CSV table of C-alpha atoms and ligand atoms in Angstrom, one decimal:
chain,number,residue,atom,x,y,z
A,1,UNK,CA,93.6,101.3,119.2
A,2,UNK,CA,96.1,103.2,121.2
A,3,UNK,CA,95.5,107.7,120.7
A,4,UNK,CA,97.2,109.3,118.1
A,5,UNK,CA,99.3,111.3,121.1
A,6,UNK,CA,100.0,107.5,122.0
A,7,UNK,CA,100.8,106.2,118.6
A,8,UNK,CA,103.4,109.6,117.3
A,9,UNK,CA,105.0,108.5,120.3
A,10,UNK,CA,105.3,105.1,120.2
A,11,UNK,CA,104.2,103.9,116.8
A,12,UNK,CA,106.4,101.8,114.8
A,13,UNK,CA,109.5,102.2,117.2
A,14,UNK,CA,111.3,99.5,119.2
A,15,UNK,CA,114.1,99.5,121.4
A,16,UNK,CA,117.3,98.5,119.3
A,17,UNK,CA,117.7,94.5,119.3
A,18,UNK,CA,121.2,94.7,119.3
A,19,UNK,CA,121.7,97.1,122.3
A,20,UNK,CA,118.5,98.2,123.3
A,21,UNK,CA,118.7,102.1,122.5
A,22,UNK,CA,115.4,103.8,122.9
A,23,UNK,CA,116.1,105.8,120.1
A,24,UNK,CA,116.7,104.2,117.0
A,25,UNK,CA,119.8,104.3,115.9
A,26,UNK,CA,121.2,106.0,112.5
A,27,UNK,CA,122.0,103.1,110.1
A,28,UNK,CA,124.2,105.0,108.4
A,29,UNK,CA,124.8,102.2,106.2
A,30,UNK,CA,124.6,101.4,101.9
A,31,UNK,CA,125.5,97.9,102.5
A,32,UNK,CA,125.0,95.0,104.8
A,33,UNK,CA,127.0,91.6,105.1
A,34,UNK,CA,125.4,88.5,104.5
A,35,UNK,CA,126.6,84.8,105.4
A,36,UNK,CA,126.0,83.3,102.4
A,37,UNK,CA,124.7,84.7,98.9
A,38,UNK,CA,121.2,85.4,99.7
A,39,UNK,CA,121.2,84.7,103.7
A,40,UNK,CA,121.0,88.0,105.2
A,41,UNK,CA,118.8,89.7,108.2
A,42,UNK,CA,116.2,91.4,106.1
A,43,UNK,CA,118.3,94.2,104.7
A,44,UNK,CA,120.4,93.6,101.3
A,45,UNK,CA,120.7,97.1,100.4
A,46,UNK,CA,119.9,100.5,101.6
A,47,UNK,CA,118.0,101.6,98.6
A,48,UNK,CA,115.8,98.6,99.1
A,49,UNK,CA,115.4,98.4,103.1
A,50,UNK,CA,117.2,100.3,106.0
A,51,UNK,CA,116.8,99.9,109.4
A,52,UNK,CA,116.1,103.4,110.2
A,53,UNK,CA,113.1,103.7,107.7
A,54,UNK,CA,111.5,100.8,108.6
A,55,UNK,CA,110.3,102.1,111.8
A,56,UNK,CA,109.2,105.3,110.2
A,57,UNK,CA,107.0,103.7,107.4
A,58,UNK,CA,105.3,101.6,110.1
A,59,UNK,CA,104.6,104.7,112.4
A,60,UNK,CA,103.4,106.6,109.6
A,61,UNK,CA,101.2,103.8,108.5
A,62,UNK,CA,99.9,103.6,112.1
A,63,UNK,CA,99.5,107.2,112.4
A,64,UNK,CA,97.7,107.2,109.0
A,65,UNK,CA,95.3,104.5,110.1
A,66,UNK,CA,96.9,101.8,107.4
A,67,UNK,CA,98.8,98.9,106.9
A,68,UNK,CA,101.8,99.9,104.7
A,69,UNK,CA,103.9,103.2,104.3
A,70,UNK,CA,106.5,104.1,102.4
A,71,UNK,CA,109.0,107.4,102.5
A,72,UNK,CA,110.2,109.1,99.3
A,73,UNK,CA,113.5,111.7,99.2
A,74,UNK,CA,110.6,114.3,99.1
A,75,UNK,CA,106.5,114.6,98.7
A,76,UNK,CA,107.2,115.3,95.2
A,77,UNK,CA,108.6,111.5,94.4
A,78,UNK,CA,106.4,110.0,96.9
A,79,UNK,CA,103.4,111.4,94.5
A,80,UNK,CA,105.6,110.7,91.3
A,81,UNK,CA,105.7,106.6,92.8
A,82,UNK,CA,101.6,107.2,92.6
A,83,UNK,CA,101.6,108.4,88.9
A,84,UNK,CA,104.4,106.0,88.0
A,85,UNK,CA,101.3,103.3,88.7
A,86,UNK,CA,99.8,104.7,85.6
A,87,UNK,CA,100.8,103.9,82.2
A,88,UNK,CA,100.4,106.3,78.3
A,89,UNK,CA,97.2,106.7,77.8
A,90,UNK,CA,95.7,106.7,81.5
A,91,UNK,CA,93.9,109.6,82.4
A,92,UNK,CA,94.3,111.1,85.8
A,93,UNK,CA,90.8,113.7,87.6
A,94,UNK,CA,92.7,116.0,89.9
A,95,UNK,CA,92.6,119.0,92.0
A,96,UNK,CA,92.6,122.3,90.1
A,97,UNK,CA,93.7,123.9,93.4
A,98,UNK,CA,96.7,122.1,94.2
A,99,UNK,CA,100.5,122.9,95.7
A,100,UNK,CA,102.5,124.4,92.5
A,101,UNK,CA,104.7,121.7,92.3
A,102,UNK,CA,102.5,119.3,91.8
A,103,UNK,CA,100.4,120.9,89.2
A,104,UNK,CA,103.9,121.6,87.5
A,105,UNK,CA,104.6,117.6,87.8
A,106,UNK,CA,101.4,116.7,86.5
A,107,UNK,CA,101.6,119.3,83.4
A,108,UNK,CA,105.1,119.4,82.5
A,109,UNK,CA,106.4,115.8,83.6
A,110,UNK,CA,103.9,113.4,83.8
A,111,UNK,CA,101.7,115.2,80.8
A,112,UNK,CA,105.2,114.2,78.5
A,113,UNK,CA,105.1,110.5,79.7
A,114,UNK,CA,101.0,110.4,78.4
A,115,UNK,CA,99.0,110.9,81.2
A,116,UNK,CA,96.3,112.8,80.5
A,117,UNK,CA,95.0,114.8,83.2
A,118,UNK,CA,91.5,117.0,83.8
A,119,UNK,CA,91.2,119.9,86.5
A,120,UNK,CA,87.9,120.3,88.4
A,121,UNK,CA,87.0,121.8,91.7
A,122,UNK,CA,87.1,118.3,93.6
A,123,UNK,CA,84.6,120.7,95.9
A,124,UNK,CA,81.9,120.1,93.1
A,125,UNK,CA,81.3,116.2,93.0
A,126,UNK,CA,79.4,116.5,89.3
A,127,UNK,CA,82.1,118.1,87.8
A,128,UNK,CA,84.5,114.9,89.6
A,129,UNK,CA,82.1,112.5,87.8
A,130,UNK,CA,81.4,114.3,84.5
A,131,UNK,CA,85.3,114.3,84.4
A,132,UNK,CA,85.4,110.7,84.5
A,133,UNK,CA,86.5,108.6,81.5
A,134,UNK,CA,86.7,104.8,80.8
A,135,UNK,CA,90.5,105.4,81.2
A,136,UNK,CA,90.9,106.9,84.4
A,137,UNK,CA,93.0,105.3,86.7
A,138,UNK,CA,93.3,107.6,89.3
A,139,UNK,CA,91.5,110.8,91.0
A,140,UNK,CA,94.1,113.1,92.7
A,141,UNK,CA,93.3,115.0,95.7
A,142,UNK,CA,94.2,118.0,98.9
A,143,UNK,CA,91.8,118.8,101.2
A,144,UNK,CA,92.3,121.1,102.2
A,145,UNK,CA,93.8,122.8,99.4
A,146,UNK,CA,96.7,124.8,98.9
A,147,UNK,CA,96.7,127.5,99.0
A,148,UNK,CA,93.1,128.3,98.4
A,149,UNK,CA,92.0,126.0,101.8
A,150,UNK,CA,89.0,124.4,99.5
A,151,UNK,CA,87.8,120.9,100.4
A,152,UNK,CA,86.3,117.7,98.9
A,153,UNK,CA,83.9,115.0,100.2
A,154,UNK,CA,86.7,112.2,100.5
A,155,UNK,CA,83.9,109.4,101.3
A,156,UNK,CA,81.8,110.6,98.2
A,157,UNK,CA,85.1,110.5,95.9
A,158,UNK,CA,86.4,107.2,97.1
A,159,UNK,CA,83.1,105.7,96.5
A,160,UNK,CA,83.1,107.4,92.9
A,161,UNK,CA,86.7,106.4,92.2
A,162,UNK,CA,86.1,102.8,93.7
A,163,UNK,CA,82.6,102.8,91.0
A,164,UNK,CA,84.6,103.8,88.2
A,165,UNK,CA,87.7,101.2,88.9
A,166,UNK,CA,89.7,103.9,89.8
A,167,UNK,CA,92.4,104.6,93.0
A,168,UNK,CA,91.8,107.6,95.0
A,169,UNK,CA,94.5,109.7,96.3
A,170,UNK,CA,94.4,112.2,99.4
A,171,UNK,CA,97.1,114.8,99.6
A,172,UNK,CA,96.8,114.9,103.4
A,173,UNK,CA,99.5,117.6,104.1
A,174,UNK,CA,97.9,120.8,105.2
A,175,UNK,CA,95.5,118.3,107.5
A,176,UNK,CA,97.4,115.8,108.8
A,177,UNK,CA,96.3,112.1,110.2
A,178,UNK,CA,95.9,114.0,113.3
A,179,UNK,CA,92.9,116.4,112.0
A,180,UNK,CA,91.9,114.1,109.1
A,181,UNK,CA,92.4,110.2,108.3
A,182,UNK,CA,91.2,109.7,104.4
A,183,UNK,CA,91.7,106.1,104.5
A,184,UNK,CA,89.1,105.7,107.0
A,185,UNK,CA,87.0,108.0,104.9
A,186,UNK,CA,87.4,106.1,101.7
A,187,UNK,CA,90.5,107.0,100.0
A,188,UNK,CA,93.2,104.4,98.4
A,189,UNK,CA,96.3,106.2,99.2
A,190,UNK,CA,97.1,108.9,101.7
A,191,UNK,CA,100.2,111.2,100.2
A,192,UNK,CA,102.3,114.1,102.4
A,193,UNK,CA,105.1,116.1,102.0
A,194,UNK,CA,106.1,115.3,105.6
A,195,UNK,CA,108.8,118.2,105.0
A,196,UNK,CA,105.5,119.6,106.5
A,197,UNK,CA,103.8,119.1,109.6
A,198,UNK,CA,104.7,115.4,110.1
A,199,UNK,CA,108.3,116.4,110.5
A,200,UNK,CA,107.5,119.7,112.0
A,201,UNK,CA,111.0,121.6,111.9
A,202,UNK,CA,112.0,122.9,108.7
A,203,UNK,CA,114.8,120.5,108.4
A,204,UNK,CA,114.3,117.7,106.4
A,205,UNK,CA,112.4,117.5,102.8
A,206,UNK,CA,110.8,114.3,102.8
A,207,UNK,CA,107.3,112.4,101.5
A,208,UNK,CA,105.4,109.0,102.0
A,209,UNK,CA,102.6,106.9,100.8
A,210,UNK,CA,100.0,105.3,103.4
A,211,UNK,CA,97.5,102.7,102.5
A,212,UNK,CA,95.8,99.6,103.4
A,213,UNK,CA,95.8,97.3,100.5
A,214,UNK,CA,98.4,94.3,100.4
A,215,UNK,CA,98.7,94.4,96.3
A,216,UNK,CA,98.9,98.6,95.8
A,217,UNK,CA,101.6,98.0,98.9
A,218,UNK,CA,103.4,95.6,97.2
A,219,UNK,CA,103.6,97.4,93.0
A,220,UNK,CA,104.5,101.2,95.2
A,221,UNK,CA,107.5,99.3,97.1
A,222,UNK,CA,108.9,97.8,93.4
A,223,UNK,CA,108.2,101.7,92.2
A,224,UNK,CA,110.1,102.8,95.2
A,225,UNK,CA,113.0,100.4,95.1
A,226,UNK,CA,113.4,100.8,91.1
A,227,UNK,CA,113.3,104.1,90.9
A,228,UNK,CA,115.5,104.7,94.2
A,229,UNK,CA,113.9,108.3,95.4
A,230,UNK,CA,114.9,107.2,99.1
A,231,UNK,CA,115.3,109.6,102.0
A,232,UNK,CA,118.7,109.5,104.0
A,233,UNK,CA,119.0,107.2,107.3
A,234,UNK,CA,119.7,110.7,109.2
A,235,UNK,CA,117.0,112.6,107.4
A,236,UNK,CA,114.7,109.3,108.7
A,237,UNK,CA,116.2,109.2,112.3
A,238,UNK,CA,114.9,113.4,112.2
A,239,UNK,CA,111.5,112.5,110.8
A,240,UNK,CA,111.5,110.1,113.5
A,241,UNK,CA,112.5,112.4,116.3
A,242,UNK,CA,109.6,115.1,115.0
A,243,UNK,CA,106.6,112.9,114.9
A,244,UNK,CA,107.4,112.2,118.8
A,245,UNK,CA,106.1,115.5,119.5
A,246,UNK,CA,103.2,115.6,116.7
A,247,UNK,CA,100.0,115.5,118.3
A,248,UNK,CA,101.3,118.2,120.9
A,249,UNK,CA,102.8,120.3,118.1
A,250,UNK,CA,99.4,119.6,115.9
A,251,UNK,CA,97.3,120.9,118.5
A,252,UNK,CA,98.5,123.9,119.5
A,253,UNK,CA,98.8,124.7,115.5
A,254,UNK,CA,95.4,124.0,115.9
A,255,UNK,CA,93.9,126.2,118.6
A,256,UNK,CA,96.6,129.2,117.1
A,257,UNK,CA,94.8,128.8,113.9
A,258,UNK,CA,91.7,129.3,115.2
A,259,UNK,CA,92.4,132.4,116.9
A,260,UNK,CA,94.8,133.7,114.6
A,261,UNK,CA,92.2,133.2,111.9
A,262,UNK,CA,89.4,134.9,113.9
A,263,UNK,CA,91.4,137.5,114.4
A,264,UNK,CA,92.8,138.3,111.0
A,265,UNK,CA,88.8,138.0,110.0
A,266,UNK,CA,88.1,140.9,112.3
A,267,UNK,CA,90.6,143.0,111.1
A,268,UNK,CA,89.7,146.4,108.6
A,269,UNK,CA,93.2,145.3,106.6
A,270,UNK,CA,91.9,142.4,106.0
A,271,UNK,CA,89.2,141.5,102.8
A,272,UNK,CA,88.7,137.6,103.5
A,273,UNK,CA,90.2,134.5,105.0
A,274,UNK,CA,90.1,131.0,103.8
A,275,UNK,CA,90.3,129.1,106.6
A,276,UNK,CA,87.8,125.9,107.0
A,277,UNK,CA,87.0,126.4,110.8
A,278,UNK,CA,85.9,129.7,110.2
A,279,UNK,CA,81.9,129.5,109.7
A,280,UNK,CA,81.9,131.8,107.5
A,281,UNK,CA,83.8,129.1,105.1
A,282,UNK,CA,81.6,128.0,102.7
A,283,UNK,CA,82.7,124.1,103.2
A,284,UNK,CA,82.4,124.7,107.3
A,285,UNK,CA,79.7,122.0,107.8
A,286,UNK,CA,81.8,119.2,105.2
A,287,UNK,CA,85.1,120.1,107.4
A,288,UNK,CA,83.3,119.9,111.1
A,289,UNK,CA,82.3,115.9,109.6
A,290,UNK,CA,85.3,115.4,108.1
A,291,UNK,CA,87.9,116.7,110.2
A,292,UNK,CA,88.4,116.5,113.7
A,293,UNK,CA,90.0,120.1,113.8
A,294,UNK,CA,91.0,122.6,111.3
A,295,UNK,CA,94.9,122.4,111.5
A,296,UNK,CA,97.4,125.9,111.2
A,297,UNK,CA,97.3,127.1,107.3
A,298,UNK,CA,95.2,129.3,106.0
A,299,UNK,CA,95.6,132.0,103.5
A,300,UNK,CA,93.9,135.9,103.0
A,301,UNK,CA,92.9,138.4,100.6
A,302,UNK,CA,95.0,142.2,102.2
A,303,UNK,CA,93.1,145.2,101.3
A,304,UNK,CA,95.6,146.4,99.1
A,305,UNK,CA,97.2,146.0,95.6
A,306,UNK,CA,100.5,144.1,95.2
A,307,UNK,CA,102.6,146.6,96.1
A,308,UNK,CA,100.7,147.1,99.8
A,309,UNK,CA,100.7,143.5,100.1
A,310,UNK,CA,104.7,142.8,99.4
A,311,UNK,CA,105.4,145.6,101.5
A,312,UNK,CA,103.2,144.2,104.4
A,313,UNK,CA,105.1,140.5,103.8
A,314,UNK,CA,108.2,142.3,103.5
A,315,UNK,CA,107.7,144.0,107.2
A,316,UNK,CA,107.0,141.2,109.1
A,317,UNK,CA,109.6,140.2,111.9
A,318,UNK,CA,108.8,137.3,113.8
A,319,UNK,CA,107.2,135.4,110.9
A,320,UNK,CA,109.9,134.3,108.3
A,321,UNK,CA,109.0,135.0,105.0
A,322,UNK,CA,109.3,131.9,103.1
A,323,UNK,CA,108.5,128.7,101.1
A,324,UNK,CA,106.9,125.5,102.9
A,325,UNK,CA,104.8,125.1,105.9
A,326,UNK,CA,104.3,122.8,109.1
A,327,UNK,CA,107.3,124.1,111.2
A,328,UNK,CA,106.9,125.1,114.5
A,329,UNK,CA,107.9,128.8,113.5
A,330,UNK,CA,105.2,130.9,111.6
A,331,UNK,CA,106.0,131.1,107.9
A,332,UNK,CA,104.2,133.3,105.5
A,333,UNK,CA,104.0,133.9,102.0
A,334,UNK,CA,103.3,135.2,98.9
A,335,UNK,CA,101.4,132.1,96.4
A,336,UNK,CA,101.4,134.2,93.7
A,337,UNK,CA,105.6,135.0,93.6
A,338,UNK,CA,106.6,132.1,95.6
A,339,UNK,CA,104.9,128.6,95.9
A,340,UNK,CA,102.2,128.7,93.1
A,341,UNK,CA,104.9,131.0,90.1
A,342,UNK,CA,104.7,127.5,88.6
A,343,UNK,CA,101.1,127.8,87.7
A,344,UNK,CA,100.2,129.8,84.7
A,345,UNK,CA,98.5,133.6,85.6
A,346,UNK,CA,95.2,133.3,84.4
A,347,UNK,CA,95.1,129.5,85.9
A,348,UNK,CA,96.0,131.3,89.0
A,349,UNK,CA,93.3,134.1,88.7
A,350,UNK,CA,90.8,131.4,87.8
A,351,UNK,CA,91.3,129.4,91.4
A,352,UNK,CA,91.3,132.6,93.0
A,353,UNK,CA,95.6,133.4,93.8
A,354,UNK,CA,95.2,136.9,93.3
A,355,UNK,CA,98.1,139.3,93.8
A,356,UNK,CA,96.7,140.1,97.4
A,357,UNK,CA,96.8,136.8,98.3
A,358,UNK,CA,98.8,135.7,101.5
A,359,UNK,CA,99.1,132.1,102.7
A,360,UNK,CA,100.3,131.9,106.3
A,361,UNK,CA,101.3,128.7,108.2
A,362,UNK,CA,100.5,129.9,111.9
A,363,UNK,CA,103.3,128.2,114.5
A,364,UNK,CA,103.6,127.0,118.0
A,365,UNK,CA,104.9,130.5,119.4
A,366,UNK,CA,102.7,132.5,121.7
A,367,UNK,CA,99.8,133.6,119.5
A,368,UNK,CA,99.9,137.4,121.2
A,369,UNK,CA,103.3,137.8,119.5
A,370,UNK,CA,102.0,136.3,116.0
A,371,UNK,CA,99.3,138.7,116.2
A,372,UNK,CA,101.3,141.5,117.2
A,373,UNK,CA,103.8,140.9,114.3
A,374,UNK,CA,100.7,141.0,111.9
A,375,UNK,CA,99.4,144.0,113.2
A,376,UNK,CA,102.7,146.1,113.0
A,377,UNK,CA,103.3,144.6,109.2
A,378,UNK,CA,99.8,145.6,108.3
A,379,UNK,CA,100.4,149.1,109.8
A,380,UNK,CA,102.3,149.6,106.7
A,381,UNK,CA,99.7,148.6,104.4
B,401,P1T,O1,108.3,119.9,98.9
B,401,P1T,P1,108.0,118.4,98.9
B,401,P1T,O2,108.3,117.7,100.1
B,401,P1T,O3,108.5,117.7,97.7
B,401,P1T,O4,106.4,118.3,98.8
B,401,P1T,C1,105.6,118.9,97.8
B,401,P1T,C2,104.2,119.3,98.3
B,401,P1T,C3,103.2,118.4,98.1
B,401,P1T,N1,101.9,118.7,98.5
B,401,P1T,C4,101.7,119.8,99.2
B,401,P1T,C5,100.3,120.1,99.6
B,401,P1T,C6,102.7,120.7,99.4
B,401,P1T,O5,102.4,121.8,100.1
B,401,P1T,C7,104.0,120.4,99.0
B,401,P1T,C8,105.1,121.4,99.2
B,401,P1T,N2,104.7,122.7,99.4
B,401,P1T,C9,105.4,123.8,99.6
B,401,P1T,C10,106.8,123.8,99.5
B,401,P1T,C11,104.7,125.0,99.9
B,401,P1T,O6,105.3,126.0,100.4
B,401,P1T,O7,103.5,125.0,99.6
């Protein structure tokens, strides 16, 4: 099998039958003509097919190490399609570090449809099997975590799930396929909010599904066509035009995180950072044999109260201070205020999102210059 620098560049893409463009082409299309009712070329409707997904589901599956992907208008339907698998009554083990948003799905939608879910530390794999129930369908997943940067044993889950007749879902964002494949390791189904990393550039809001089996494959793409959370041909033809660059943009995340992460350790404004390549993160060993590198995010504890640490975020000049993470610009943020407001206060203390908590998505930019942006900010803690 062809490198993953190969495969982002390749995977999934073929020059245009009709007139051979490298690229593919925007199929900026809702409809498509057929020669008789039924007799078409594959593509009835663009809810259903469209040319300029295809080729990004089956680079993504590729890149994922599957057979099947599928892309969702964001990562938040992409994990809805999962939990619309489920039926009343099922009961869901999950995370109880997770992105916001999806905790806020989980609890507030999905909890109203009769899912019943249980938060554990997926970290602790007694607590992942004292949580399971007769009725579990379904053990949700990050690893790492956000924003917390906590891991799980994905090969000891998926053989737990797999035990108890249940699928097992990897939130792959923060890691990427190119740091972390979970369907090699044992998962069912490999979930990202490629508005992230897979993307790469802050412009789109997108998500997909990646998996092996034919069956899962084929109730997800009814899920995805009935419900209709489809990204945009363009929006596709962007995603396609990011992942190009992946594995180049994915390792220099990588060897910036390291060293921006080393640094931020050795600095007196600094209590403690979560950050897996670290050795002095307590899950170092698990992410060395799981991972193949430790990826860009990372989040830290400033020695200060709130107000020291909003004024350090609010002084930062070559970082933009905002929501998401994966773009090739350093973003930073506050969980607390920003990405994790969803999830209630004393949940939030529990997992550890204390109000000096910063999560940072370290970029592609010269790492002297994100370092010297972080030093002047924390001059003013
Ligand atoms: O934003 P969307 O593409 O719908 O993806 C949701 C999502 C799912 N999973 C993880 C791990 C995520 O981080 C996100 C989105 N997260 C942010 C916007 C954030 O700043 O954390």
């Amino acid at each position: 099998m062809p490198s993953i620098d190969t495969l982002a560049v390749h995977a999934g893409v073929e020059p245009d039958p009709l007139t051979g463009a490298v690229m593919t082409p925007i199929y900026q299309t809702s409809t498509y003509a057929q020669t008789g009712p039924g007799e078409h070329k594959g593509y009835e409707y663009s809810r259903t097919d469209n040319p300029t997904r295809t080729p990004l589901q089956r680079s993504l599956a590729e890149l994922e190490g599957g057979q099947h992907a599928l892309v969702f208008a964001s990562g938040m339907s992409a994990t809805d399609a999962v939990l619309n698998l489920l039926s009343a009554g099922d009961h869901v083990v999950a995370g109880d570090d997770l992105y916001g948003g999806t905790y806020r799905l989980f609890t507030q939608v999905a909890a109203r449809r009769g899912l019943e879910f249980t938060f554990v530390d997926t970290g602790d794999l007694t607590k992942v099997e004292e949580a399971m129930r007769p009725s579990t369908k379904l053990v949700w997943t990050e690893s790492p975590t956000n924003p917390m940067m906590r891991l799980c044993d994905i090969g000891a889950i998926g053989r737990l799930a797999k035990a108890s007749g249940a699928l097992m879902a990897v939130d792959n964002t923060f890691a990427t396929p190119y740091f972390q494949r979970p369907l090699a390791l044992g998962a069912d189904i490999v979930m990202h909010s490629m508005t992230k990393f897979l993307n790469g550039h802050s412009d789109v809001v997108m998500g997909c599904l990646a998996l092996r089996d034919d069956d899962l494959m084929r109730r997800l793409k009814f899920l995805q066509n009935s419900i209709g959370a489809v990204p945009a041909p363009m929006d596709c033809f962007l995603a396609l035009r990011g992942i190009k660059t992946f594995a180049l943009r994915m390792q220099r995340h990588g060897e910036n995180g390291l060293r921006i992460a080393s640094w931020l350790e050795a600095h007196p404004k600094i209590v403690k950072v979560f950050f897996p390549g670290l050795a002095s993160h307590p899950q170092h060993d698990l992410a060395a044999r799981q991972m193949s590198g430790f990826g860009g995010m990372m989040s830290f504890l400033v020695r200060s109260d709130l107000a020291g640490t909003l004024r350090f975020l609010s002084s930062v000049r070559l970082c933009a201070l905002a929501e998401s993470l994966g773009g090739v610009e350093t973003l930073i943020e506050h969980p607390a205020i920003m990405t994790h407001a969803s999830v209630p206060p004393e949940v939030r203390r529990e997992i550890g999102i204390h109000d000096n908590l910063v999560r940072l998505s370290v970029g592609i930019e010269a790492p002297e210059d994100i370092e010297a942006d972080l030093e002047h900010a924390l001059g003013t803690v």
